[in-house]
Coordinates of C-alpha atoms and ligand atoms in Angstrom, one line a residue:
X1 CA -25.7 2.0 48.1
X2 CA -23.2 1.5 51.0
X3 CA -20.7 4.5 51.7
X4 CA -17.4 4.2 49.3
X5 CA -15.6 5.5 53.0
X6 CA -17.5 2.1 54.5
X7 CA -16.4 -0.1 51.8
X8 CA -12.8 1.0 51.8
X9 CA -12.7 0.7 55.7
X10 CA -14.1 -2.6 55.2
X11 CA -10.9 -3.3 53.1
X12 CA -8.6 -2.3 55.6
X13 CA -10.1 -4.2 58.5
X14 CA -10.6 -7.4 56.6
X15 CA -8.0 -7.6 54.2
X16 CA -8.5 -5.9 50.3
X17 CA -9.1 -9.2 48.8
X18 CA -11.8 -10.5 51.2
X19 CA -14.3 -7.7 50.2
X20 CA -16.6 -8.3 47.4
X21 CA -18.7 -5.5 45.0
X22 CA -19.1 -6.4 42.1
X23 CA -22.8 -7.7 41.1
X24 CA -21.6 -10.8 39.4
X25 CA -19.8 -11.4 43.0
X26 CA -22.6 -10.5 44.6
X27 CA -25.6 -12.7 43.2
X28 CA -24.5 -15.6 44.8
X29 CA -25.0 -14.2 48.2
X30 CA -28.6 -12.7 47.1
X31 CA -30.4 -15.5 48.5
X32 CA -30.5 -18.4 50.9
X33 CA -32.1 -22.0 51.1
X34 CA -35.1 -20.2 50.9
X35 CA -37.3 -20.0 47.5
X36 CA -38.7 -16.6 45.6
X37 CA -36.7 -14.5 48.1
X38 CA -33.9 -12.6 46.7
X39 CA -31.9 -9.2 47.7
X40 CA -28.6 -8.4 46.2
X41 CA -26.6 -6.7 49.4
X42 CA -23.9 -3.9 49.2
X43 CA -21.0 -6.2 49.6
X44 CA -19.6 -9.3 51.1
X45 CA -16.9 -10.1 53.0
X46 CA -15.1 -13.1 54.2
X47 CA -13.7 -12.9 58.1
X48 CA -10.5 -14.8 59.5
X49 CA -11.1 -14.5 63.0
X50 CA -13.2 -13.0 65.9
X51 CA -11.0 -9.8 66.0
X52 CA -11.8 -8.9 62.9
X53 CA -15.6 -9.7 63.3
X54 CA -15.0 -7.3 66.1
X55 CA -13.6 -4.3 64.6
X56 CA -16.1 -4.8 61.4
X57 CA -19.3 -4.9 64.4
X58 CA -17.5 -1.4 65.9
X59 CA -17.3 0.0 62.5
X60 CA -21.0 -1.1 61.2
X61 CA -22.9 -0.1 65.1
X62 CA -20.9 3.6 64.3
X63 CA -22.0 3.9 60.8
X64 CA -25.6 1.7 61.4
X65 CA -24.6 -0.1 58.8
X66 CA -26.5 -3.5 58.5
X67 CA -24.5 -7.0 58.8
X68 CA -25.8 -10.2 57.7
X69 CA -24.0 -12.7 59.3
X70 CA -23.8 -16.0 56.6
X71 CA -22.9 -19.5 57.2
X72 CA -23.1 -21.7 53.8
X73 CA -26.6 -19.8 53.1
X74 CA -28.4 -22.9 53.0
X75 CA -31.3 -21.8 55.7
X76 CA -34.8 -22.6 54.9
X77 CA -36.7 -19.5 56.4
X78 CA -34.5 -16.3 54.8
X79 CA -32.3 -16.2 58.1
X80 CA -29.2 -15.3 56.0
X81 CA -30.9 -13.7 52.8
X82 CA -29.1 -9.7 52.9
X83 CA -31.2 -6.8 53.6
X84 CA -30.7 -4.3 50.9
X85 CA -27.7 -2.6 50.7
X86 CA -26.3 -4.8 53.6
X87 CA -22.6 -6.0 54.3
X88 CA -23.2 -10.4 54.2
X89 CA -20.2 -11.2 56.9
X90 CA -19.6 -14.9 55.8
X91 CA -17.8 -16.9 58.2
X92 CA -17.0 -20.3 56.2
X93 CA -13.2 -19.3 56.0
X94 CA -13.5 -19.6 60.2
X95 CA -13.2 -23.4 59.9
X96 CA -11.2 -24.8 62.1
X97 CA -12.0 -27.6 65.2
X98 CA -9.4 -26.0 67.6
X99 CA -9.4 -29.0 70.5
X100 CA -10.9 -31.9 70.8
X101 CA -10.6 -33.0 75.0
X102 CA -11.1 -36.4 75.3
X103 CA -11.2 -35.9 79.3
X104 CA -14.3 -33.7 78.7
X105 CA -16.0 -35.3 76.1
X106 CA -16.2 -31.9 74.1
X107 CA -15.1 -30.2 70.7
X108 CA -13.9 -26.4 70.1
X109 CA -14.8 -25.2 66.8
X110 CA -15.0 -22.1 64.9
X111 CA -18.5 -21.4 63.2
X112 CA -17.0 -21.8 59.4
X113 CA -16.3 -25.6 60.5
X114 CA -19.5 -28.1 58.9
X115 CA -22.0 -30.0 60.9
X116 CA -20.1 -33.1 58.5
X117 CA -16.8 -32.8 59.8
X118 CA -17.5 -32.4 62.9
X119 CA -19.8 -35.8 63.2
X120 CA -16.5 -37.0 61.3
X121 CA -13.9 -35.6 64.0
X122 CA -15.7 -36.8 66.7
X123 CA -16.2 -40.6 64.7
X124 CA -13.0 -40.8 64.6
X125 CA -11.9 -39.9 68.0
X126 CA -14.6 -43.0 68.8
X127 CA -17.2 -40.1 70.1
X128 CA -20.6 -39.2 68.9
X129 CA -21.9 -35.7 67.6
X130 CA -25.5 -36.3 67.1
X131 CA -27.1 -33.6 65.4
X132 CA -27.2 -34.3 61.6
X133 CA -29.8 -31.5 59.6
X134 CA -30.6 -33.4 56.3
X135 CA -27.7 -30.5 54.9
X136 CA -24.9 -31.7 57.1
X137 CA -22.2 -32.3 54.7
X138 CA -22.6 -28.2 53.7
X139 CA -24.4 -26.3 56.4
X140 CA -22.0 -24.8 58.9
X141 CA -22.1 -25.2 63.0
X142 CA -22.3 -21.5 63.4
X143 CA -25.3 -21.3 60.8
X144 CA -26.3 -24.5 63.0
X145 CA -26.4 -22.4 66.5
X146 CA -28.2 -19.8 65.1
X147 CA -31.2 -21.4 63.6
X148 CA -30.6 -24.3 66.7
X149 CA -31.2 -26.6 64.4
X150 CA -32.5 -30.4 64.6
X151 CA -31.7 -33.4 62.4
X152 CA -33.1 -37.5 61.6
X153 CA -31.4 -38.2 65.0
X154 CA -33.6 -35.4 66.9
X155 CA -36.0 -37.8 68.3
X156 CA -33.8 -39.8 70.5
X157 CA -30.8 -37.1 71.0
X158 CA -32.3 -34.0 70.4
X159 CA -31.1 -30.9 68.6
X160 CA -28.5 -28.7 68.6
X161 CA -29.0 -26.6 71.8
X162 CA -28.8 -30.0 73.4
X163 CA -24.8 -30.2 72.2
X164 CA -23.6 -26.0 72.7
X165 CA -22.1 -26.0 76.3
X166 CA -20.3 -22.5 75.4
X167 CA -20.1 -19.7 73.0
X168 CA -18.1 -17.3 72.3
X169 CA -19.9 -14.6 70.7
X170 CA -19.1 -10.8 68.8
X171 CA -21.7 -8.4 70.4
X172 CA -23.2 -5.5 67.9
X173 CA -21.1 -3.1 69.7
X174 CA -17.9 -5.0 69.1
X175 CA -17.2 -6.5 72.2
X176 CA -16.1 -10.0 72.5
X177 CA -18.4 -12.2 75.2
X178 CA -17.6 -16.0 76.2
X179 CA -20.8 -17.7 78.0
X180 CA -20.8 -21.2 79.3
X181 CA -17.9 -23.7 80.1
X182 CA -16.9 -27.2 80.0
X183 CA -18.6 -28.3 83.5
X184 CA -21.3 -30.2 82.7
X185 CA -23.1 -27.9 85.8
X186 CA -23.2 -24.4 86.1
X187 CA -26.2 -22.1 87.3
X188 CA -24.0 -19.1 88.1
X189 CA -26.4 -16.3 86.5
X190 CA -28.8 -16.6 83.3
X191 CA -27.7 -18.9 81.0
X192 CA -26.9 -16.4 78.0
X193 CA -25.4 -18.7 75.7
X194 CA -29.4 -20.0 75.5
X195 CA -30.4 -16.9 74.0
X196 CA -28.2 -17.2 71.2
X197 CA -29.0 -20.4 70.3
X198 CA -31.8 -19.8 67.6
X199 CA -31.1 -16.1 68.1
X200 CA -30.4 -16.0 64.0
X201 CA -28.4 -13.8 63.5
X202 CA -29.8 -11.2 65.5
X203 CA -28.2 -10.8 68.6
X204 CA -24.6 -11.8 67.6
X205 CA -21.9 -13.1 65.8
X206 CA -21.2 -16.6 67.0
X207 CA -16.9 -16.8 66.5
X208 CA -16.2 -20.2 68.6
X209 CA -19.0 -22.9 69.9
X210 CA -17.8 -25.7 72.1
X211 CA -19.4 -28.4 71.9
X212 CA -20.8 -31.2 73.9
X213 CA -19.7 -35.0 72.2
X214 CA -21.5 -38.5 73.8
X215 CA -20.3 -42.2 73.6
X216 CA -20.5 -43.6 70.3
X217 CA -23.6 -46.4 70.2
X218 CA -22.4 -49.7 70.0
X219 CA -25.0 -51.1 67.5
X220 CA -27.7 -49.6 65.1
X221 CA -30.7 -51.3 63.5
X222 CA -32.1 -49.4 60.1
X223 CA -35.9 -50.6 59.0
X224 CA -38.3 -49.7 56.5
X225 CA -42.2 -50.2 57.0
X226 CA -44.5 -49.3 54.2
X227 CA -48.2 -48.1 54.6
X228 CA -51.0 -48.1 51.9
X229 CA -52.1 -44.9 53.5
X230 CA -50.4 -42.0 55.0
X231 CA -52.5 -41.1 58.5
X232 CA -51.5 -44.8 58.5
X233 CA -48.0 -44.2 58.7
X234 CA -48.6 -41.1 61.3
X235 CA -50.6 -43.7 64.0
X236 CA -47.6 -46.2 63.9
X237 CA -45.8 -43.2 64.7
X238 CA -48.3 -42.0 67.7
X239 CA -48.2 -45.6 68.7
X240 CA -44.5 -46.4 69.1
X241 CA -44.1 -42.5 71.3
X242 CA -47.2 -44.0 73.3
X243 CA -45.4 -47.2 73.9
X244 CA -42.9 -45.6 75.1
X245 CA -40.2 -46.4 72.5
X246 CA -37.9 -43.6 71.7
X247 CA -35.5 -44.5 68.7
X248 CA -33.2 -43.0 67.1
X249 CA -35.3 -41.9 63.9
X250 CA -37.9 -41.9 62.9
X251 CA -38.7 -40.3 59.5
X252 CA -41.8 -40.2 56.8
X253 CA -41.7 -39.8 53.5
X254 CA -45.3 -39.7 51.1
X255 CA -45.5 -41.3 48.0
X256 CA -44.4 -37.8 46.1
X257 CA -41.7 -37.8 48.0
X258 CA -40.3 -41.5 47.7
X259 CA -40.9 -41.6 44.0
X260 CA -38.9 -38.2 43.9
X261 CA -36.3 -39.7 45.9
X262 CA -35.7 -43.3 44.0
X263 CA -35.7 -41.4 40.9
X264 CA -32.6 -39.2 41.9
X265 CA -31.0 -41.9 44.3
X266 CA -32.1 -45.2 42.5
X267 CA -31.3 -47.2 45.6
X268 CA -34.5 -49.4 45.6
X269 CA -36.8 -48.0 47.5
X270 CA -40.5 -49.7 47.4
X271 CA -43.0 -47.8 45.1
X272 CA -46.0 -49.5 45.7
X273 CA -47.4 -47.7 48.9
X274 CA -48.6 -44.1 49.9
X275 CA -46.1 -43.6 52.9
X276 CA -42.8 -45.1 54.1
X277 CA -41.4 -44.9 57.5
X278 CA -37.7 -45.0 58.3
X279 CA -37.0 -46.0 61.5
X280 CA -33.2 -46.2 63.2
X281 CA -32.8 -47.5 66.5
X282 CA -29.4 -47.4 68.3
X283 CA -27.5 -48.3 71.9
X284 CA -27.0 -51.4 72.9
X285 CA -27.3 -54.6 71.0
X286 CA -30.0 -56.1 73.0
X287 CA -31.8 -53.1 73.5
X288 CA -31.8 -52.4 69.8
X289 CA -32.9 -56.0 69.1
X290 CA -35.7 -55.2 71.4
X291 CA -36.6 -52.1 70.0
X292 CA -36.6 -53.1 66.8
X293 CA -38.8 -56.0 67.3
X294 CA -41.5 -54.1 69.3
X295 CA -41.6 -51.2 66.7
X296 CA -42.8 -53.8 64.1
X297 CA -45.1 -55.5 65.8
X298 CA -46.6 -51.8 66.3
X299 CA -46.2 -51.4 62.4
X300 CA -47.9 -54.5 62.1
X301 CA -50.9 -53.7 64.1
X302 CA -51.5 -49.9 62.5
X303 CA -52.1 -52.3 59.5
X304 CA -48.2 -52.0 57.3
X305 CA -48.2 -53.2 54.4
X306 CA -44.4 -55.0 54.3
X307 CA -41.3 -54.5 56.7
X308 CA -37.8 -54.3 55.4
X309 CA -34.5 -54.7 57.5
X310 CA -31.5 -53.0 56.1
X311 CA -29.2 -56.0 56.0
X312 CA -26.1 -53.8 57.7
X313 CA -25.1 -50.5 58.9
X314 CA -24.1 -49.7 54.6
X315 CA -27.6 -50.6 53.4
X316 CA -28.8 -48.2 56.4
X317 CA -26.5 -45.7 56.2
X318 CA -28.0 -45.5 52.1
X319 CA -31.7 -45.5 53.3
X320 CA -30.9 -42.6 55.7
X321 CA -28.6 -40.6 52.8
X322 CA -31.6 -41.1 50.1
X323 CA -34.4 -39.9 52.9
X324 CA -31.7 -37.2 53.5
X325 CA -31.9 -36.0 49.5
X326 CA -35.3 -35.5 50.0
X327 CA -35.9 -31.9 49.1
X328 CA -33.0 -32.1 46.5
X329 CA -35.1 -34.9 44.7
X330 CA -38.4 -33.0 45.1
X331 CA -36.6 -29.8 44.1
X332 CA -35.8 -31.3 40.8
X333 CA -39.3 -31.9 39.5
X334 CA -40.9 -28.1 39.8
X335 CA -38.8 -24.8 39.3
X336 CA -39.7 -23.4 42.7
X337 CA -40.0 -26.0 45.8
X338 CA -41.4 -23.9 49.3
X339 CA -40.9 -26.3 51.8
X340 CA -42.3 -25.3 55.5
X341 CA -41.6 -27.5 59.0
X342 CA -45.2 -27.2 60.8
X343 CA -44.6 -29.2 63.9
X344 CA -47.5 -30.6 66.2
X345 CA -47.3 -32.6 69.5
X346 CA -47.2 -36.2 68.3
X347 CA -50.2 -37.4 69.4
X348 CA -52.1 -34.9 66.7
X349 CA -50.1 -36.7 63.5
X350 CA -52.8 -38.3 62.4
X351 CA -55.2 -35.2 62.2
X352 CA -52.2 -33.3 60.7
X353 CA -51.4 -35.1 58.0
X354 CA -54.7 -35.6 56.9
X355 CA -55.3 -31.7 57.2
X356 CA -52.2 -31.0 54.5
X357 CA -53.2 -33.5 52.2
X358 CA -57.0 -32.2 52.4
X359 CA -55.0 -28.4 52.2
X360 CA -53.3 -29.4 49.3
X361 CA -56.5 -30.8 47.3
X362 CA -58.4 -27.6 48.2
X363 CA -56.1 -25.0 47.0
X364 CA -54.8 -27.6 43.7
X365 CA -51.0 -27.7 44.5
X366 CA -48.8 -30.6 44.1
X367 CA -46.9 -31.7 47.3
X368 CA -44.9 -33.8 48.9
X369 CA -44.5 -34.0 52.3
X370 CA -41.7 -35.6 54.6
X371 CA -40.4 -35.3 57.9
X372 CA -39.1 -35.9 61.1
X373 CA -42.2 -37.8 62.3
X374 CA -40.8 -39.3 65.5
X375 CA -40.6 -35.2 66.4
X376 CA -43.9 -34.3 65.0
X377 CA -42.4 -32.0 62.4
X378 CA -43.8 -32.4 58.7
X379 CA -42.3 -30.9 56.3
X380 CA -45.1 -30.4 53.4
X381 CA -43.5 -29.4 50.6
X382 CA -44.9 -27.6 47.6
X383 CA -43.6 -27.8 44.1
X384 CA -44.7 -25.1 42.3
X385 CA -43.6 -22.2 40.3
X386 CA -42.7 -18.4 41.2
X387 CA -43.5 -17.1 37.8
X388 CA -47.3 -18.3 38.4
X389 CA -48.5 -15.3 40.6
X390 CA -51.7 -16.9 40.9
X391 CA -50.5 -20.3 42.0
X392 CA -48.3 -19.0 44.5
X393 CA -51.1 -16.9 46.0
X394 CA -52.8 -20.1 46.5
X395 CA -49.3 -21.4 48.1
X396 CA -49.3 -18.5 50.7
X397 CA -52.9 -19.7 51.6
X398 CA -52.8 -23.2 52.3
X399 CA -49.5 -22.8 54.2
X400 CA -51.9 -19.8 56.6
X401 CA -54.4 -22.8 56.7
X402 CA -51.5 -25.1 57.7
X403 CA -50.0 -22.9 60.2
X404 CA -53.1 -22.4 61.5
X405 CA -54.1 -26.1 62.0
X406 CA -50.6 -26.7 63.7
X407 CA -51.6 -23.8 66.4
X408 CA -55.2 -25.0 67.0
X409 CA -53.6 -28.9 67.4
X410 CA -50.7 -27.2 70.0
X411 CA -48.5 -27.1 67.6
X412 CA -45.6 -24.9 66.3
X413 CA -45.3 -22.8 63.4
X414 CA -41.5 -23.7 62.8
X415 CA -39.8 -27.0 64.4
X416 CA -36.4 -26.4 63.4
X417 CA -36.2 -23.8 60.0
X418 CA -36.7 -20.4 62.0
X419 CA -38.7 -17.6 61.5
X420 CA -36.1 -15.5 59.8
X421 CA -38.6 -13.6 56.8
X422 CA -40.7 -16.3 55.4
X423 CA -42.3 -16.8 59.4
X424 CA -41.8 -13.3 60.6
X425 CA -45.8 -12.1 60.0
X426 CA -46.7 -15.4 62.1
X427 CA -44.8 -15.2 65.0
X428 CA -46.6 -12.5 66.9
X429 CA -50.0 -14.2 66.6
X430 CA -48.1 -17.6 67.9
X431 CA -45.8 -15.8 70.6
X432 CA -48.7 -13.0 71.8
X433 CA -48.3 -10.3 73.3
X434 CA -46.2 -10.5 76.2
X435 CA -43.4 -12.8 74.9
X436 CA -43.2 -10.3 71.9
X437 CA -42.4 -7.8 73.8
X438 CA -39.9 -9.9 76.3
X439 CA -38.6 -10.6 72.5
X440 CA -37.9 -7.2 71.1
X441 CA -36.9 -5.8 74.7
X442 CA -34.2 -8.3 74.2
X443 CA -33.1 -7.3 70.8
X444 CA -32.9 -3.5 71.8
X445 CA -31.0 -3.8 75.2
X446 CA -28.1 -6.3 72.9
X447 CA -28.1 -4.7 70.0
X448 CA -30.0 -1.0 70.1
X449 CA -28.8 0.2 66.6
X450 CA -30.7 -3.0 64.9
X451 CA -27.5 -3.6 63.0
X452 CA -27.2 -7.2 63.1
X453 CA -30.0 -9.1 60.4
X454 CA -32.5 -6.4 60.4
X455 CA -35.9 -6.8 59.6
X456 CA -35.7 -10.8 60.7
X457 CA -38.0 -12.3 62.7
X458 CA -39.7 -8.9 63.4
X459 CA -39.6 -5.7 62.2
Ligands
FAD1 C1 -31.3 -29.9 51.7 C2 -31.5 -29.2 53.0 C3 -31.8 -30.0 54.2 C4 -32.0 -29.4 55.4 N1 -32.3 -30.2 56.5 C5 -32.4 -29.6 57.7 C6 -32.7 -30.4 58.8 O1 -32.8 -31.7 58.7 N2 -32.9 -29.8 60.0 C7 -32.8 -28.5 60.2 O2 -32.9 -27.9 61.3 N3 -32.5 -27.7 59.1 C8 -32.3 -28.2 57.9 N4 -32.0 -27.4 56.8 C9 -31.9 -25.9 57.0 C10 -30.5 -25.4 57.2 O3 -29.5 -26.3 56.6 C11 -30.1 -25.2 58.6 O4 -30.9 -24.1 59.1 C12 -28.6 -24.9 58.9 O5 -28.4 -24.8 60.2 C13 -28.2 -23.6 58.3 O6 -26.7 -23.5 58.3 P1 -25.9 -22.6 57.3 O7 -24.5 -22.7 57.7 O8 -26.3 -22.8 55.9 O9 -26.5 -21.1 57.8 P2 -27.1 -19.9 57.0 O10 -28.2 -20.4 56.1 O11 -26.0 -19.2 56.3 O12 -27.6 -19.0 58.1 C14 -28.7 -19.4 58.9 C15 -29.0 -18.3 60.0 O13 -27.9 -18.4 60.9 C16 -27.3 -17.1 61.0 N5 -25.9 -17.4 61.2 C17 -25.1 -18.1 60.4 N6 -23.8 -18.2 61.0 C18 -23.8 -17.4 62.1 C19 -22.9 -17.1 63.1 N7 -21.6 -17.5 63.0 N8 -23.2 -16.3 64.1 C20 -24.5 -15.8 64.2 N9 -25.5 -16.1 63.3 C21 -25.1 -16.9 62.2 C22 -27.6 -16.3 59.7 O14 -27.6 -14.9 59.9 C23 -29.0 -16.9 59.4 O15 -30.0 -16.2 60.2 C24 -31.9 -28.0 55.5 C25 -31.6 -27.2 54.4 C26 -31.4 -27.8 53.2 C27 -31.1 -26.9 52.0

C-alpha cells in the first residue's frame, strides 16, 4: 500500500482533485494496450505542467516510491501497465501545441497533445507530420517518444525519432533537462535527447517535444493488389525494396485479417484472396504516376491476382482507416487478441511469413497477421483466450519460435511496440552481453533509485 503521508503530499503538490484512490478509479489504469497483463497501482494522478512533474519526481526519488509515467495507456508491450503499489503520473491533461514556427518548419507540444492533432495542426498550417501509429487519433506524442514509435507512413518517412529535434525532459531526481534545438545541425556533445527516444518510461518524464514538420506532398496514389497466397504478397514486397521503390506504405493484411476488417468497416474490401497489399505512394505527381505504375507491374509479375486503384484521395484515405482498424476488428472475434511486431530485414519476408503460418499450424492457434510490410514488421496476431491456460501456454511458445526465427533471419524482436514486460525476458539474449550492460549502466547513472517504470525492460 502507498504511505497515507505520500498520498496526502501527492495532494498538495498536484492539486486534491487530481489524485485518484479509490479501486473503482483505479481499474481503469490497471492495464495498457497489452492483453492478460493487469496490476491495480496505489494511485493516479493527473499533472498540469513540468513543475509539478518535478516536485512529484523529488518527492517519489526521496521516498523510492515508484512512478509510472502514462500517456492514453494504449501501448502494445506493458510499457505503461503500473507496478504494484505504484503512483500512474498521466500526462493527457498536458495537451497543448504551444508554437508552431513556420520559419522553422517545427511544432512545440506538450506530451498530453495526440499524434491526431498534431498531423491535424500541421495539415492545416499546409505542413506534414508523418508519423501516424495505426492508434493516432488516441495515443499521445509523449507516449509516442517513449516507445519511438512507427506508423503506415514508416517506410518512406520513417518513425518518430526521425521527427523529435528537442526534449524537454523531468529527470528522476527532479531536475528539469532541455536537449536538442531547432537547428537542423548540431554535434555539440552526445545527442541525449536519442536516449530518450524509446527510453519508455525509464529514464524520464518527457514534459515538451518539439518537433520536426516537412512539406506537405503534393499528390498521393492509394492501390490495392490481391494475392492468392501470402509469401506471394511478401515477394512483391521484397521485389519493389529491390527495385528500388520506396513508397509511402506499404502494408499486408492475411485473409484473417481482411475478413475481420470488412466485417467491422464494411467498406468493400475483396474477399476472395489469401493476402492484400496496400500500397500509398506520395510526392510529386509524376513521380507518383511513376511509382505507381512500376509497383504493379512488380505485383503483376510475383503473380497478383487483381489490382485496384482507389479512385481519389477519400476512397484512399478509407482503405488506409480500415487497414488502420486492424487489431480492433481482429480483437472483436476472440476475448483475448496478443498481437507481437517481429521485424526481419526485408529481403527474409518471404521465409517469415511462411514460418508464422507453419508456427501457427503447429501449436493450433488461430491468427491473423498484418503489418507494416514495406518495413519488414509483421504483426502476427493471435486470437485466443486467457482463461484457457493451456492454450495460452501454446501462445507463449510459438511467439519464442517466432522471435527466434526473426533473430536467426537478422531480425528484431520488436519493430516499434517496445520491450516494456511482454519483451523484457528476450532482450538480453537479443542485446548480449555487452550492450546489456551499456543498458543498465545507463539506467543506474540517470536514475539510481529505479523509480521511474520499474521492472520494464529489465529487472
Ligand atoms: C489499435 C492500436 C494500433 C497501434 N498501432 C501502432 C502502430 O502502427 N505503430 C506503433 O508503433 N505502435 C502502435 N500501437 C502501440 C501504441 O499506440 C504506441 O506505442 C503509442 O505510442 C503509445 O502511446 P500512448 O500515449 O498510449 O502511451 P502509453 O501506452 O500510455 O505509454 C507507452 C510508454 O511510454 C511511456 N510514456 C508515456 N508518456 C510518457 C512521457 N510523457 N514521458 C516518458 N514516458 C512516457 C510509458 O511509461 C510507457 O512505457 C498501436 C496500439 C493500438 C492499441
Amino acid at each position: 500500500m502507498l504511505a497515507k503521508e505520500i498520498i496526502d503530499e501527492l495532494r498538495r503538490l498536484a492539486g486534491p482533485s487530481n489524485v485518484f484512490t479509490e479501486p473503482e478509479d483505479l481499474i481503469p489504469y490497471s492495464f495498457d494496450g497489452t492483453a492478460a497483463m493487469r496490476q491495480m497501482p496505489g494511485c493516479v494522478l493527473f499533472v498540469g505542467d513540468a513543475a509539478q512533474v518535478s516536485n512529484i519526481l523529488k518527492l517519489a526519488n526521496a521516498t523510492k516510491t515508484a512512478i509510472v509515467t502514462r500517456g492514453s495507456g494504449t501501448g502494445l508491450s506493458g510499457g505503461s501497465m503500473p507496478s504494484k503499489d505504484c503512483v500512474v503520473l498521466c500526462t493527457v491533461r498536458m495537451d497543448k501545441i504551444l508554437e508552431l514556427d513556420r520559419a522553422n518548419l517545427t511544432m512545440l507540444v506538450e506530451p498530453g497533445v495526440t499524434t491526431l492533432q498534431v498531423a491535424d495542426a500541421a495539415a492545416a498550417a499546409g505542413l506534414f507530420y508523418p508519423p501516424d501509429p495505426g492508434s493516432m487519433k488516441i495515443s499521445t506524442i509523449g507516449g509516442n517518444v517513449a516507445e519511438n514509435s512507427g506508423g503506415l507512413r514508416g517506410l518512406k518517412y520513417g518513425i518518430t525519432r526521425n521527427y523529435v529535434m528537442g526534449l524537454e525532459v523531468v529527470l528522476p531526481t527532479g531536475e528539469l533537462m532541455w536537449t536538442g534545438n531547432k537547428c537542423v545541425k548540431d554535434v555539440a556533445g552526445y545527442s541525449l535527447k536519442d536516449i530518450f527516444i524509446g527510453s519508455e518510461g525509464t529514464l524520464g518524464v518527457i514534459t515538451k517535444v518539439l518537433l520536426k514538420l516537412i512539406p506537405r506532398p503534393a499528390a498521393k496514389k492509394t492501390m490495392l493488389a490481391t494475392f492468392s497466397q501470402m509469401d506471394k504478397a511478401a515477394e512483391a514486397v521484397s521485389a519493389i525494396i529491390a527495385a528500388q521503390i520506396i513508397p509511402c506504405t506499404l502494408e499486408f493484411l492475411d485473409r484473417t485479417t481482411i475478413h475481420c476488417v470488412e466485417d467491422y468497416a464494411k467498406i468493400g474490401m475483396p474477399l476472395d484472396c489469401e493476402a492484400l497489399l496496400l500500397m500509398e505512394t506520395d510526392g510529386h505527381p509524376a513521380a507518383v504516376a511513376d511509382e505507381a505504375a512500376r509497383m504493379e507491374q512488380i505485383c503483376r509479375q510475383t503473380g497478383c491476382m487483381e489490382i485496384r486503384v482507389a479512385a481519389d484521395d477519400a476512397e484512399g484515405a478509407k482503405l488506409a482507416g480500415a487497414r488502420r482498424s486492424a487489431f480492433s476488428a481482429l480483437a472483436r472475434v476472440a476475448p483475448t487478441t496478443i498481437l507481437e511486431d517481429a521485424t526481419v530485414p526485408r529481403s527474409e519476408l518471404a521465409k517469415m511469413i511462411r514460418f508464422v503460418e507453419a508456427t501457427a499450424k503447429k501449436y493450433q492457434l488461430r491468427i491473423g497477421t498484418f503489418g507494416h510490410m514495406g518495413d519488414g514488421n509483421l504483426h502476427p496476431t493471435f486470437l485466443t483466450d486467457e482463461r484457457n491456460k493451456e492454450e495460452m501456454h501454446r501462445v507463449e511458445e510459438a511467439f519464442k519460435e517466432i522471435f527466434d526465427e526473426a533473430m536467426r533471419l537478422g531480425g528484431t524482436i520488436t519493430g516499434e511496440h517496445g520491450i516494456g514486460l511482454a519483451k523484457k525476458s528476450f532482450l538480453p539474449k537479443f542485446l548480449g552481453e555487452a550492450q546489456m550492460r551499456v543498458t543498465r549502466q545507463l539506467r543506474q547513472a540517470l536514475d539510481p533509485n529505479a523509480i521511474l517504470n520499474p521492472g520494464k525492460m529489465f529487472d
